[in-house]
Amino acid sequence: MRKMTMLFRDSYKELKSVRTVTTMAMFAAVGVILGSLTIQIGDFIKIGFSTIANQFVYYLFGPAAGCFYGGALDVLKYLIKPTGPFFPGWTLSAMAAGVIYGSFFYKKKLTVWRVLAAELTVSVICNMLLGTLWLDIMYGKGFFVLLPMRVFKNLVMWPVNSFLFYTMAWAMEQSGVFRMIRRSA
């Protein structure tokens, strides 16, 4: 418990740096651009790639910064390109994803297993359970009616998202990009 408290405290301290906030803003811009490349499959399934840029923020700056970033970015994306009515549940899910990813990645060695575990945890909690609940509340389609297709989509995307993030993060770590960002922040 003490480790988790220190993790959140260190992550919160990251937010006090102007360079951290501007770095987060640059990743947010990339996330918004990648978010515009989202593929819509039917009414309730979307496949997007903005998560990769977001995960870099969670990896670099931790769960507290990730929570703030996830919530702010969700609102920003809605303001830029609304895709239906605004619902605060999606913002809560984005904030929860920031906390989960940040807790798995921040100040820890990046391994394939850690990435797979983080991605699965976020997929189950934020996408399958909370996301399906938000759709049920918003549209009244029935939680258990929507759940199977959302579980299928997330299980298919789990290794894909994990592979994309791990490969890109590993390459950026090896090339020194993350070291440079950490040093400047």
mmCIF file of C-alpha atoms in Angstrom:
data_model
loop_
_atom_site.group_PDB
_atom_site.id
_atom_site.type_symbol
_atom_site.label_atom_id
_atom_site.label_comp_id
_atom_site.label_asym_id
_atom_site.label_seq_id
_atom_site.Cartn_x
_atom_site.Cartn_y
_atom_site.Cartn_z
ATOM 1 C CA MET A 1 0.000 0.000 0.000
ATOM 2 C CA ARG A 2 2.871 2.312 0.831
ATOM 3 C CA LYS A 3 4.426 1.748 -2.602
ATOM 4 C CA MET A 4 1.153 2.660 -4.292
ATOM 5 C CA THR A 5 0.853 5.846 -2.226
ATOM 6 C CA MET A 6 4.388 6.863 -3.189
ATOM 7 C CA LEU A 7 3.645 6.045 -6.824
ATOM 8 C CA PHE A 8 0.630 8.385 -6.818
ATOM 9 C CA ARG A 9 2.518 11.087 -4.927
ATOM 10 C CA ASP A 10 5.444 10.999 -7.362
ATOM 11 C CA SER A 11 3.050 11.040 -10.291
ATOM 12 C CA TYR A 12 1.187 14.005 -8.809
ATOM 13 C CA LYS A 13 4.476 15.876 -8.446
ATOM 14 C CA GLU A 14 5.058 15.363 -12.184
ATOM 15 C CA LEU A 15 2.055 17.620 -12.841
ATOM 16 C CA LYS A 16 3.834 20.578 -11.218
ATOM 17 C CA SER A 17 6.369 20.749 -14.041
ATOM 18 C CA VAL A 18 5.487 22.960 -17.003
ATOM 19 C CA ARG A 19 7.525 20.684 -19.264
ATOM 20 C CA THR A 20 5.512 17.673 -18.144
ATOM 21 C CA VAL A 21 2.238 19.439 -18.875
ATOM 22 C CA THR A 22 3.450 20.599 -22.302
ATOM 23 C CA THR A 23 4.706 17.089 -23.103
ATOM 24 C CA MET A 24 1.320 15.730 -22.099
ATOM 25 C CA ALA A 25 -0.307 18.337 -24.354
ATOM 26 C CA MET A 26 1.821 17.223 -27.305
ATOM 27 C CA PHE A 27 0.827 13.592 -26.718
ATOM 28 C CA ALA A 28 -2.800 14.761 -26.434
ATOM 29 C CA ALA A 29 -2.506 16.396 -29.863
ATOM 30 C CA VAL A 30 -1.181 13.135 -31.292
ATOM 31 C CA GLY A 31 -4.003 11.286 -29.505
ATOM 32 C CA VAL A 32 -6.640 13.583 -31.007
ATOM 33 C CA ILE A 33 -5.191 13.068 -34.493
ATOM 34 C CA LEU A 34 -5.036 9.289 -34.034
ATOM 35 C CA GLY A 35 -8.566 9.421 -32.589
ATOM 36 C CA SER A 36 -9.823 10.864 -35.861
ATOM 37 C CA LEU A 37 -8.675 7.636 -37.545
ATOM 38 C CA THR A 38 -11.144 5.586 -35.494
ATOM 39 C CA ILE A 39 -12.960 2.828 -37.369
ATOM 40 C CA GLN A 40 -16.664 2.584 -36.538
ATOM 41 C CA ILE A 41 -18.131 -0.934 -36.797
ATOM 42 C CA GLY A 42 -21.870 -0.758 -36.251
ATOM 43 C CA ASP A 43 -23.461 1.414 -33.597
ATOM 44 C CA PHE A 44 -21.582 0.174 -30.539
ATOM 45 C CA ILE A 45 -18.107 -0.969 -31.649
ATOM 46 C CA LYS A 46 -15.195 1.359 -32.421
ATOM 47 C CA ILE A 47 -11.560 0.493 -33.088
ATOM 48 C CA GLY A 48 -9.195 3.371 -32.401
ATOM 49 C CA PHE A 49 -5.486 3.969 -32.089
ATOM 50 C CA SER A 50 -5.273 7.026 -29.839
ATOM 51 C CA THR A 51 -4.673 4.741 -26.861
ATOM 52 C CA ILE A 52 -1.038 4.307 -27.911
ATOM 53 C CA ALA A 53 -0.235 8.012 -27.483
ATOM 54 C CA ASN A 54 -2.135 8.031 -24.194
ATOM 55 C CA GLN A 55 -0.206 5.025 -22.895
ATOM 56 C CA PHE A 56 3.066 6.907 -23.416
ATOM 57 C CA VAL A 57 1.788 9.550 -20.988
ATOM 58 C CA TYR A 58 0.779 6.930 -18.437
ATOM 59 C CA TYR A 59 4.167 5.220 -18.807
ATOM 60 C CA LEU A 60 6.138 8.444 -18.439
ATOM 61 C CA PHE A 61 4.108 10.332 -15.831
ATOM 62 C CA GLY A 62 2.124 7.785 -13.805
ATOM 63 C CA PRO A 63 -1.367 7.191 -12.452
ATOM 64 C CA ALA A 64 -2.217 10.625 -10.995
ATOM 65 C CA ALA A 65 -1.068 12.458 -14.115
ATOM 66 C CA GLY A 66 -2.736 9.742 -16.192
ATOM 67 C CA CYS A 67 -6.044 10.247 -14.414
ATOM 68 C CA PHE A 68 -5.964 13.988 -15.057
ATOM 69 C CA TYR A 69 -4.788 13.497 -18.642
ATOM 70 C CA GLY A 70 -7.400 10.840 -19.443
ATOM 71 C CA GLY A 71 -10.278 12.956 -18.157
ATOM 72 C CA ALA A 72 -9.109 16.171 -19.797
ATOM 73 C CA LEU A 73 -8.437 14.442 -23.111
ATOM 74 C CA ASP A 74 -11.849 12.766 -23.141
ATOM 75 C CA VAL A 75 -13.573 16.139 -22.741
ATOM 76 C CA LEU A 76 -11.259 17.748 -25.314
ATOM 77 C CA LYS A 77 -11.944 15.018 -27.877
ATOM 78 C CA TYR A 78 -15.660 15.452 -27.351
ATOM 79 C CA LEU A 79 -15.405 19.219 -27.854
ATOM 80 C CA ILE A 80 -13.352 18.791 -31.035
ATOM 81 C CA LYS A 81 -15.390 15.995 -32.609
ATOM 82 C CA PRO A 82 -18.541 14.943 -30.752
ATOM 83 C CA THR A 83 -19.768 11.451 -31.628
ATOM 84 C CA GLY A 84 -23.098 11.404 -29.851
ATOM 85 C CA PRO A 85 -24.230 12.983 -26.602
ATOM 86 C CA PHE A 86 -21.731 13.820 -23.873
ATOM 87 C CA PHE A 87 -21.848 11.287 -21.059
ATOM 88 C CA PRO A 88 -19.595 11.676 -17.982
ATOM 89 C CA GLY A 89 -19.279 7.901 -17.600
ATOM 90 C CA TRP A 90 -16.884 7.828 -20.571
ATOM 91 C CA THR A 91 -14.754 10.460 -18.847
ATOM 92 C CA LEU A 92 -14.680 8.342 -15.681
ATOM 93 C CA SER A 93 -13.604 5.329 -17.750
ATOM 94 C CA ALA A 94 -10.812 7.355 -19.366
ATOM 95 C CA MET A 95 -9.641 8.503 -15.937
ATOM 96 C CA ALA A 96 -9.773 4.940 -14.578
ATOM 97 C CA ALA A 97 -7.748 3.707 -17.573
ATOM 98 C CA GLY A 98 -5.126 6.374 -16.830
ATOM 99 C CA VAL A 99 -4.868 5.202 -13.234
ATOM 100 C CA ILE A 100 -4.653 1.532 -14.207
ATOM 101 C CA TYR A 101 -2.089 1.965 -16.985
ATOM 102 C CA GLY A 102 -0.079 4.406 -14.859
ATOM 103 C CA SER A 103 -0.041 1.962 -11.944
ATOM 104 C CA PHE A 104 1.223 -0.836 -14.186
ATOM 105 C CA PHE A 105 3.833 1.184 -16.113
ATOM 106 C CA TYR A 106 5.134 4.147 -14.087
ATOM 107 C CA LYS A 107 8.708 3.689 -12.853
ATOM 108 C CA LYS A 108 8.624 0.007 -13.741
ATOM 109 C CA LYS A 109 10.506 -2.064 -16.281
ATOM 110 C CA LEU A 110 8.430 -2.438 -19.414
ATOM 111 C CA THR A 111 7.911 -6.126 -20.203
ATOM 112 C CA VAL A 112 5.604 -7.929 -22.579
ATOM 113 C CA TRP A 113 3.802 -9.550 -19.635
ATOM 114 C CA ARG A 114 3.302 -6.216 -17.866
ATOM 115 C CA VAL A 115 1.854 -4.693 -21.044
ATOM 116 C CA LEU A 116 -0.425 -7.696 -21.628
ATOM 117 C CA ALA A 117 -1.637 -7.582 -18.002
ATOM 118 C CA ALA A 118 -2.286 -3.823 -18.105
ATOM 119 C CA GLU A 119 -4.080 -4.026 -21.428
ATOM 120 C CA LEU A 120 -6.254 -6.938 -20.257
ATOM 121 C CA THR A 121 -7.113 -5.185 -16.978
ATOM 122 C CA VAL A 122 -8.167 -1.988 -18.771
ATOM 123 C CA SER A 123 -10.061 -3.977 -21.398
ATOM 124 C CA VAL A 124 -12.056 -5.889 -18.796
ATOM 125 C CA ILE A 125 -12.739 -3.059 -16.328
ATOM 126 C CA CYS A 126 -13.003 0.027 -18.518
ATOM 127 C CA ASN A 127 -14.069 -1.319 -21.903
ATOM 128 C CA MET A 128 -16.055 -4.484 -21.316
ATOM 129 C CA LEU A 129 -17.724 -3.725 -17.983
ATOM 130 C CA LEU A 130 -17.906 0.065 -17.614
ATOM 131 C CA GLY A 131 -18.177 0.780 -21.347
ATOM 132 C CA THR A 132 -21.024 -1.675 -21.750
ATOM 133 C CA LEU A 133 -22.727 -0.226 -18.667
ATOM 134 C CA TRP A 134 -22.464 3.313 -20.121
ATOM 135 C CA LEU A 135 -23.970 2.151 -23.429
ATOM 136 C CA ASP A 136 -26.787 0.427 -21.556
ATOM 137 C CA ILE A 137 -27.505 3.575 -19.535
ATOM 138 C CA MET A 138 -27.312 5.860 -22.564
ATOM 139 C CA TYR A 139 -29.252 3.797 -25.097
ATOM 140 C CA GLY A 140 -31.118 1.181 -23.063
ATOM 141 C CA LYS A 141 -29.953 -1.683 -25.298
ATOM 142 C CA GLY A 142 -29.381 -4.100 -22.437
ATOM 143 C CA PHE A 143 -26.065 -4.821 -20.764
ATOM 144 C CA PHE A 144 -26.068 -8.554 -21.527
ATOM 145 C CA VAL A 145 -27.133 -7.953 -25.125
ATOM 146 C CA LEU A 146 -24.151 -5.664 -25.788
ATOM 147 C CA LEU A 147 -21.597 -7.537 -23.674
ATOM 148 C CA PRO A 148 -20.789 -10.494 -25.982
ATOM 149 C CA MET A 149 -19.792 -8.366 -28.987
ATOM 150 C CA ARG A 150 -17.805 -5.988 -26.774
ATOM 151 C CA VAL A 151 -15.997 -8.919 -25.108
ATOM 152 C CA PHE A 152 -15.193 -10.395 -28.523
ATOM 153 C CA LYS A 153 -13.864 -7.080 -29.875
ATOM 154 C CA ASN A 154 -11.712 -6.453 -26.780
ATOM 155 C CA LEU A 155 -10.298 -9.981 -26.731
ATOM 156 C CA VAL A 156 -9.337 -9.648 -30.406
ATOM 157 C CA MET A 157 -7.781 -6.202 -29.860
ATOM 158 C CA TRP A 158 -5.996 -7.133 -26.599
ATOM 159 C CA PRO A 159 -2.893 -8.723 -28.194
ATOM 160 C CA VAL A 160 -2.923 -6.230 -31.073
ATOM 161 C CA ASN A 161 -2.947 -3.189 -28.763
ATOM 162 C CA SER A 162 -0.380 -4.817 -26.476
ATOM 163 C CA PHE A 163 1.966 -5.590 -29.355
ATOM 164 C CA LEU A 164 1.651 -2.089 -30.852
ATOM 165 C CA PHE A 165 2.320 -0.323 -27.547
ATOM 166 C CA TYR A 166 5.146 -2.609 -26.454
ATOM 167 C CA THR A 167 6.910 -2.406 -29.814
ATOM 168 C CA MET A 168 6.630 1.372 -30.073
ATOM 169 C CA ALA A 169 7.558 1.971 -26.422
ATOM 170 C CA TRP A 170 10.533 -0.390 -26.685
ATOM 171 C CA ALA A 171 11.757 1.398 -29.827
ATOM 172 C CA MET A 172 11.359 4.824 -28.219
ATOM 173 C CA GLU A 173 13.128 3.624 -25.063
ATOM 174 C CA GLN A 174 16.021 2.137 -27.073
ATOM 175 C CA SER A 175 16.407 5.254 -29.209
ATOM 176 C CA GLY A 176 16.596 7.456 -26.102
ATOM 177 C CA VAL A 177 13.426 9.439 -26.770
ATOM 178 C CA PHE A 178 11.895 8.614 -23.387
ATOM 179 C CA ARG A 179 15.177 9.330 -21.609
ATOM 180 C CA MET A 180 15.249 12.753 -23.243
ATOM 181 C CA ILE A 181 11.622 13.440 -22.274
ATOM 182 C CA ARG A 182 12.227 12.358 -18.658
ATOM 183 C CA ARG A 183 15.354 14.490 -18.418
ATOM 184 C CA SER A 184 13.607 17.592 -19.751
ATOM 185 C CA ALA A 185 10.525 17.038 -17.590
#
